[in-house]
JSON list of C-alpha atoms in Angstrom, two decimals:
[
{"chain": "K", "resi": 28, "resn": "PHE", "atom": "CA", "xyz": [29.14, -85.70, -10.39]},
{"chain": "K", "resi": 29, "resn": "GLN", "atom": "CA", "xyz": [26.15, -87.59, -11.75]},
{"chain": "K", "resi": 30, "resn": "ALA", "atom": "CA", "xyz": [25.74, -90.22, -9.03]},
{"chain": "K", "resi": 31, "resn": "TRP", "atom": "CA", "xyz": [25.32, -87.88, -6.07]},
{"chain": "K", "resi": 32, "resn": "LEU", "atom": "CA", "xyz": [23.97, -84.83, -7.91]},
{"chain": "K", "resi": 33, "resn": "ARG", "atom": "CA", "xyz": [21.12, -86.31, -9.96]},
{"chain": "K", "resi": 34, "resn": "PRO", "atom": "CA", "xyz": [18.67, -86.78, -7.02]},
{"chain": "K", "resi": 35, "resn": "TYR", "atom": "CA", "xyz": [18.90, -83.07, -6.24]},
{"chain": "K", "resi": 36, "resn": "LEU", "atom": "CA", "xyz": [18.34, -81.74, -9.76]},
{"chain": "K", "resi": 37, "resn": "PRO", "atom": "CA", "xyz": [14.91, -80.57, -10.93]},
{"chain": "K", "resi": 38, "resn": "GLU", "atom": "CA", "xyz": [12.95, -82.89, -13.25]},
{"chain": "K", "resi": 39, "resn": "SER", "atom": "CA", "xyz": [12.35, -79.94, -15.54]},
{"chain": "K", "resi": 40, "resn": "GLY", "atom": "CA", "xyz": [13.29, -76.29, -15.57]},
{"chain": "K", "resi": 41, "resn": "LEU", "atom": "CA", "xyz": [16.57, -74.79, -14.41]},
{"chain": "K", "resi": 42, "resn": "LEU", "atom": "CA", "xyz": [18.96, -75.22, -11.54]},
{"chain": "K", "resi": 43, "resn": "LEU", "atom": "CA", "xyz": [19.65, -71.87, -9.84]},
{"chain": "K", "resi": 44, "resn": "ASP", "atom": "CA", "xyz": [23.15, -71.67, -8.39]},
{"chain": "K", "resi": 45, "resn": "LEU", "atom": "CA", "xyz": [23.46, -68.61, -6.13]},
{"chain": "K", "resi": 46, "resn": "GLY", "atom": "CA", "xyz": [27.08, -67.80, -5.45]},
{"chain": "K", "resi": 47, "resn": "CYS", "atom": "CA", "xyz": [28.16, -70.08, -8.28]},
{"chain": "K", "resi": 48, "resn": "GLY", "atom": "CA", "xyz": [31.85, -69.23, -7.97]},
{"chain": "K", "resi": 49, "resn": "ALA", "atom": "CA", "xyz": [33.84, -71.34, -10.43]},
{"chain": "K", "resi": 50, "resn": "GLY", "atom": "CA", "xyz": [30.70, -73.06, -11.70]},
{"chain": "K", "resi": 51, "resn": "THR", "atom": "CA", "xyz": [31.50, -76.59, -10.60]},
{"chain": "K", "resi": 52, "resn": "LEU", "atom": "CA", "xyz": [27.90, -77.33, -9.57]},
{"chain": "K", "resi": 53, "resn": "MET", "atom": "CA", "xyz": [26.69, -75.98, -12.90]},
{"chain": "K", "resi": 54, "resn": "ALA", "atom": "CA", "xyz": [29.28, -78.12, -14.71]},
{"chain": "K", "resi": 55, "resn": "GLY", "atom": "CA", "xyz": [28.02, -81.19, -12.86]},
{"chain": "K", "resi": 56, "resn": "ALA", "atom": "CA", "xyz": [24.45, -80.37, -13.80]},
{"chain": "K", "resi": 57, "resn": "ALA", "atom": "CA", "xyz": [25.56, -79.98, -17.42]},
{"chain": "K", "resi": 58, "resn": "THR", "atom": "CA", "xyz": [26.83, -83.56, -17.48]},
{"chain": "K", "resi": 59, "resn": "THR", "atom": "CA", "xyz": [23.28, -84.73, -16.71]},
{"chain": "K", "resi": 60, "resn": "GLY", "atom": "CA", "xyz": [21.68, -82.47, -19.31]},
{"chain": "K", "resi": 61, "resn": "CYS", "atom": "CA", "xyz": [20.15, -80.17, -16.69]},
{"chain": "K", "resi": 62, "resn": "PRO", "atom": "CA", "xyz": [20.42, -76.49, -17.66]},
{"chain": "K", "resi": 63, "resn": "SER", "atom": "CA", "xyz": [21.42, -74.03, -14.97]},
{"chain": "K", "resi": 64, "resn": "VAL", "atom": "CA", "xyz": [21.72, -70.35, -14.19]},
{"chain": "K", "resi": 65, "resn": "GLY", "atom": "CA", "xyz": [24.63, -69.07, -12.12]},
{"chain": "K", "resi": 66, "resn": "ILE", "atom": "CA", "xyz": [24.62, -65.87, -10.09]},
{"chain": "K", "resi": 67, "resn": "ASP", "atom": "CA", "xyz": [27.75, -64.43, -8.49]},
{"chain": "K", "resi": 68, "resn": "ALA", "atom": "CA", "xyz": [28.92, -61.01, -7.37]},
{"chain": "K", "resi": 69, "resn": "SER", "atom": "CA", "xyz": [32.41, -61.53, -8.80]},
{"chain": "K", "resi": 70, "resn": "MET", "atom": "CA", "xyz": [32.97, -61.01, -12.52]},
{"chain": "K", "resi": 71, "resn": "VAL", "atom": "CA", "xyz": [36.26, -62.88, -12.20]},
{"chain": "K", "resi": 72, "resn": "TRP", "atom": "CA", "xyz": [34.48, -66.03, -10.98]},
{"chain": "K", "resi": 73, "resn": "LEU", "atom": "CA", "xyz": [31.80, -65.66, -13.65]},
{"chain": "K", "resi": 74, "resn": "VAL", "atom": "CA", "xyz": [34.48, -65.70, -16.35]},
{"chain": "K", "resi": 75, "resn": "VAL", "atom": "CA", "xyz": [35.96, -68.85, -14.79]},
{"chain": "K", "resi": 76, "resn": "ALA", "atom": "CA", "xyz": [32.49, -70.43, -14.50]},
{"chain": "K", "resi": 77, "resn": "GLN", "atom": "CA", "xyz": [31.77, -69.71, -18.16]},
{"chain": "K", "resi": 78, "resn": "ARG", "atom": "CA", "xyz": [34.90, -71.56, -19.23]},
{"chain": "K", "resi": 79, "resn": "ILE", "atom": "CA", "xyz": [34.36, -74.55, -16.91]},
{"chain": "K", "resi": 80, "resn": "VAL", "atom": "CA", "xyz": [30.69, -75.03, -17.78]},
{"chain": "K", "resi": 81, "resn": "LYS", "atom": "CA", "xyz": [31.52, -74.93, -21.50]},
{"chain": "K", "resi": 82, "resn": "GLU", "atom": "CA", "xyz": [34.30, -77.49, -20.98]},
{"chain": "K", "resi": 83, "resn": "TRP", "atom": "CA", "xyz": [31.78, -79.87, -19.36]},
{"chain": "K", "resi": 84, "resn": "GLY", "atom": "CA", "xyz": [29.31, -79.50, -22.22]},
{"chain": "K", "resi": 85, "resn": "GLY", "atom": "CA", "xyz": [26.95, -76.91, -20.76]},
{"chain": "K", "resi": 86, "resn": "LYS", "atom": "CA", "xyz": [25.65, -73.62, -22.05]},
{"chain": "K", "resi": 87, "resn": "PRO", "atom": "CA", "xyz": [26.49, -71.15, -19.31]},
{"chain": "K", "resi": 88, "resn": "MET", "atom": "CA", "xyz": [23.79, -68.67, -18.35]},
{"chain": "K", "resi": 89, "resn": "LEU", "atom": "CA", "xyz": [25.45, -66.32, -15.89]},
{"chain": "K", "resi": 90, "resn": "ALA", "atom": "CA", "xyz": [24.66, -63.01, -14.25]},
{"chain": "K", "resi": 91, "resn": "ALA", "atom": "CA", "xyz": [26.47, -60.67, -11.90]},
{"chain": "K", "resi": 92, "resn": "ALA", "atom": "CA", "xyz": [24.28, -59.89, -8.90]},
{"chain": "K", "resi": 93, "resn": "MET", "atom": "CA", "xyz": [24.17, -59.86, -5.12]},
{"chain": "K", "resi": 94, "resn": "ALA", "atom": "CA", "xyz": [21.90, -62.62, -3.85]},
{"chain": "K", "resi": 95, "resn": "GLU", "atom": "CA", "xyz": [21.13, -60.58, -0.75]},
{"chain": "K", "resi": 96, "resn": "ASN", "atom": "CA", "xyz": [19.21, -58.09, -2.89]},
{"chain": "K", "resi": 97, "resn": "TRP", "atom": "CA", "xyz": [16.82, -60.66, -4.40]},
{"chain": "K", "resi": 98, "resn": "LEU", "atom": "CA", "xyz": [13.29, -61.01, -3.12]},
{"chain": "K", "resi": 99, "resn": "PHE", "atom": "CA", "xyz": [11.94, -64.54, -3.30]},
{"chain": "K", "resi": 100, "resn": "PRO", "atom": "CA", "xyz": [8.28, -65.36, -2.66]}
]
């Protein structure tokens, strides 16, 4: 993950993964030390993401939500 992912990660702060699914992007970010937050509408995928992110050394921060309902500036 690290080689291709690192240029896209924030220098500081959190990576926001909307529609995180199984959490593979979050797991990749965890290998670089970048914390992330995952949002998905499926509780099943959030449970999977929690396990995968932990396995890759991350601390999963996950929430069930519909991205379509968020208002971004």
